[in-house]
Amino acid sequence: MLSIACPTVVIVLGNPWFEIDDPDDEFGFDAAELAFATALREQAGSWDVSFAHSWVGRPEDDSSLLAFVGLSDRHHRVSLIDIGVHLVGSSVRGDCLHNQLYFLPDQPTSLAMEAVGSPQELAERAATWFEALLRKPIVRHEWEHSGQVYATRYLFVDTEEGLAQSYNQTLAPSGQAKGLIDAGHVHGRGWIQTSRLGRPDRIVSIRGEVPA
């Protein structure tokens, strides 16, 4: 029987959303950027979502103001996805981010948003977008062999979009890895795709309300 584990959800009251990452940056922000950052913090102050790391700063090339949120499995110390918005002038774009440079993808993903308006209007649109993503249920699929977890896969429940995965050939059933590789279920530099493992042995709720 498939089990669904529901760990305690941590909601941190007074979580300081979108604080400026480097105090020196504040002196480099113009009036519109500061107004946007302030309004975004005010909007986020009413959220009752699970904790996520966030900050306001700039991407690697300093081309925009960046508001960042990182979603993770804190108990397993696994980063799942970085999301954020880039503010340039009177427009804002949001999407998943490069996990080191914080650039937006060249081609928008299914998570993308874009808006034009005043700093207050853009902050409201960005806050709505962030909150919706923070509320998306995330689960961890686990596969076991001989009492040990050998593979995991994190995904958004509503879209089944994969976020992160791991596969330990040493712990996996004998011959399984070779079978998956021979069938072409690999990506990049030999990363075995856990989405091809079939029904998981356990589903663990990580964030949000998982539908019954």
Coordinates of C-alpha atoms in Angstrom, one line a residue:
M1 CA 0.0 0.0 0.0
L2 CA 1.3 3.4 -0.9
S3 CA 1.9 5.7 2.1
I4 CA 1.6 9.4 2.1
A5 CA 3.6 11.1 4.9
C6 CA 2.7 14.6 6.1
P7 CA 5.4 16.2 8.1
T8 CA 4.8 19.3 10.3
V9 CA 4.4 22.4 8.2
V10 CA 6.4 25.4 9.6
I11 CA 4.8 28.8 9.2
V12 CA 7.0 31.5 10.6
L13 CA 5.0 34.4 11.8
G14 CA 6.8 37.7 11.1
N15 CA 9.0 36.1 8.5
P16 CA 11.1 39.0 7.2
W17 CA 10.2 38.6 3.5
F18 CA 12.3 40.3 0.9
E19 CA 14.8 42.1 3.1
I20 CA 17.7 43.8 1.2
D21 CA 20.4 41.2 0.8
D22 CA 23.3 43.6 1.0
P23 CA 22.8 46.9 2.9
D24 CA 25.1 48.7 0.4
D25 CA 22.6 47.8 -2.4
E26 CA 20.0 50.1 -0.9
F27 CA 22.1 53.1 -1.7
G28 CA 22.2 51.9 -5.3
F29 CA 18.5 51.6 -5.8
D30 CA 16.6 54.4 -7.4
A31 CA 13.3 55.8 -6.0
A32 CA 11.1 53.5 -8.1
E33 CA 13.1 50.4 -7.1
L34 CA 12.9 51.3 -3.4
A35 CA 9.2 51.9 -3.7
F36 CA 8.7 48.5 -5.3
A37 CA 10.8 46.7 -2.7
T38 CA 8.9 48.4 0.1
A39 CA 5.5 47.7 -1.4
L40 CA 6.4 44.0 -2.0
R41 CA 7.5 43.6 1.6
E42 CA 4.2 45.1 2.8
Q43 CA 2.2 42.8 0.5
A44 CA 4.1 39.7 1.7
G45 CA 3.6 40.7 5.4
S46 CA 0.1 39.2 5.3
W47 CA 1.0 35.8 3.8
D48 CA 0.4 32.7 5.9
V49 CA 2.5 30.4 3.8
S50 CA 5.3 28.1 4.8
F51 CA 8.8 29.6 5.3
A52 CA 11.0 30.2 2.3
H53 CA 14.3 32.0 2.0
S54 CA 13.9 35.4 0.2
W55 CA 15.8 38.6 -0.4
V56 CA 16.0 41.7 -2.6
G57 CA 19.2 42.5 -4.5
R58 CA 20.5 42.4 -8.0
P59 CA 21.4 39.6 -10.4
E60 CA 25.0 38.8 -11.4
D61 CA 25.1 41.5 -14.1
D62 CA 23.4 44.2 -11.9
S63 CA 20.9 44.8 -14.7
S64 CA 17.8 45.0 -12.6
L65 CA 16.3 44.9 -9.1
L66 CA 15.8 41.2 -8.2
A67 CA 13.3 39.9 -5.7
F68 CA 14.2 36.2 -5.0
V69 CA 12.6 33.3 -3.3
G70 CA 14.2 29.8 -2.9
L71 CA 12.0 26.8 -2.4
S72 CA 13.7 23.8 -0.7
D73 CA 13.3 20.7 1.4
R74 CA 14.8 22.2 4.5
H75 CA 14.8 18.8 6.4
H76 CA 16.9 17.2 3.7
R77 CA 18.8 20.3 2.7
V78 CA 17.8 20.0 -0.9
S79 CA 17.3 23.1 -3.1
L80 CA 14.3 22.6 -5.3
I81 CA 13.7 25.7 -7.4
D82 CA 14.7 29.4 -7.3
I83 CA 12.0 31.8 -8.5
G84 CA 12.1 35.6 -8.8
V85 CA 11.2 38.8 -10.5
H86 CA 13.4 41.3 -12.4
L87 CA 12.3 44.9 -12.2
V88 CA 13.5 47.2 -15.0
G89 CA 11.9 50.7 -15.2
S90 CA 8.1 50.3 -15.3
S91 CA 8.1 46.6 -16.1
V92 CA 8.6 43.4 -14.1
R93 CA 9.2 39.8 -15.3
G94 CA 9.1 36.7 -13.2
D95 CA 10.1 33.1 -13.7
C96 CA 12.3 30.4 -12.4
L97 CA 15.9 31.6 -12.1
H98 CA 19.4 30.4 -12.8
N99 CA 20.5 29.0 -9.4
Q100 CA 23.8 30.9 -9.3
L101 CA 23.5 33.9 -11.6
Y102 CA 19.8 34.6 -11.0
F103 CA 19.1 35.3 -14.6
L104 CA 15.7 34.7 -16.1
P105 CA 15.5 31.9 -18.7
D106 CA 15.9 32.8 -22.4
Q107 CA 12.5 31.2 -23.1
P108 CA 9.7 31.8 -20.5
T109 CA 8.6 28.7 -18.7
S110 CA 5.0 27.8 -17.6
L111 CA 5.7 29.7 -14.4
A112 CA 6.4 33.0 -16.1
M113 CA 4.7 36.4 -15.5
E114 CA 5.1 39.9 -16.9
A115 CA 3.5 43.2 -16.0
V116 CA 3.8 46.9 -16.6
G117 CA 2.8 49.7 -14.3
S118 CA 3.7 51.8 -11.3
P119 CA 6.0 50.5 -8.5
Q120 CA 2.9 49.8 -6.4
E121 CA 1.0 48.0 -9.1
L122 CA 4.1 45.9 -10.0
A123 CA 4.6 45.0 -6.4
E124 CA 1.0 43.8 -6.1
R125 CA 1.3 41.7 -9.3
A126 CA 4.6 40.3 -8.2
A127 CA 3.3 39.5 -4.7
T128 CA 0.2 37.7 -6.1
W129 CA 2.5 35.7 -8.4
F130 CA 4.9 34.8 -5.5
E131 CA 2.1 33.8 -3.2
A132 CA 0.5 31.5 -5.8
L133 CA 3.8 29.7 -6.3
L134 CA 4.4 29.5 -2.5
R135 CA 1.0 27.8 -2.1
K136 CA 1.6 25.2 -4.9
P137 CA 1.8 21.8 -3.2
I138 CA 5.2 20.0 -3.5
V139 CA 5.8 16.4 -2.7
R140 CA 8.7 14.0 -2.6
H141 CA 8.4 10.6 -4.2
E142 CA 10.6 7.9 -2.6
W143 CA 11.6 4.5 -3.9
E144 CA 12.9 1.9 -1.5
H145 CA 14.9 -1.3 -1.8
S146 CA 15.9 -3.6 1.1
G147 CA 14.6 -1.0 3.5
Q148 CA 16.6 1.9 2.1
V149 CA 15.6 4.9 -0.1
Y150 CA 17.6 4.7 -3.3
A151 CA 15.7 7.3 -5.4
T152 CA 13.7 10.5 -4.8
R153 CA 11.9 12.9 -7.0
Y154 CA 10.3 16.2 -6.0
L155 CA 7.5 17.7 -8.0
F156 CA 4.6 20.2 -8.1
V157 CA 1.5 18.1 -7.4
D158 CA -0.8 20.1 -9.7
T159 CA 1.3 19.9 -12.8
E160 CA 3.6 17.0 -11.9
E161 CA 6.5 19.1 -13.0
G162 CA 9.8 17.7 -11.7
L163 CA 11.9 20.0 -9.5
A164 CA 14.8 17.8 -8.3
Q165 CA 15.8 14.2 -8.2
S166 CA 18.4 11.7 -6.9
Y167 CA 19.3 8.1 -7.7
N168 CA 21.8 5.9 -5.9
Q169 CA 22.9 3.0 -8.0
T170 CA 24.6 1.3 -5.1
L171 CA 21.3 1.0 -3.2
A172 CA 19.0 0.4 -6.2
P173 CA 17.8 -3.1 -7.2
S174 CA 20.4 -5.1 -9.1
G175 CA 20.3 -4.4 -12.8
Q176 CA 17.8 -1.6 -12.6
A177 CA 20.2 1.2 -13.5
K178 CA 21.5 -0.7 -16.5
G179 CA 18.0 -1.3 -17.7
L180 CA 17.1 2.4 -17.4
I181 CA 20.2 3.5 -19.2
D182 CA 19.8 1.0 -22.0
A183 CA 16.2 2.2 -22.4
G184 CA 17.5 5.8 -22.8
H185 CA 16.0 7.1 -19.6
V186 CA 19.0 9.3 -18.9
H187 CA 19.6 13.0 -19.2
G188 CA 22.7 15.2 -19.5
R189 CA 25.8 13.4 -18.1
G190 CA 24.2 10.1 -17.4
W191 CA 21.6 11.4 -14.9
I192 CA 19.0 8.6 -14.5
Q193 CA 15.5 9.9 -14.7
T194 CA 13.5 8.8 -11.7
S195 CA 10.3 9.7 -13.4
R196 CA 10.7 6.3 -15.2
L197 CA 10.7 4.3 -12.0
G198 CA 7.0 3.8 -11.8
R199 CA 4.8 4.1 -8.7
P200 CA 6.8 5.3 -5.7
D201 CA 6.8 3.4 -2.4
R202 CA 6.1 6.6 -0.4
I203 CA 4.9 10.2 -1.1
V204 CA 6.0 12.8 1.4
S205 CA 4.3 16.2 1.5
I206 CA 6.9 19.0 1.5
R207 CA 4.9 22.2 1.0
G208 CA 1.2 23.2 0.6
E209 CA -2.0 21.3 0.9
V210 CA -1.9 18.1 -1.0
P211 CA -5.3 17.1 -2.4
A212 CA -6.9 14.0 -0.9

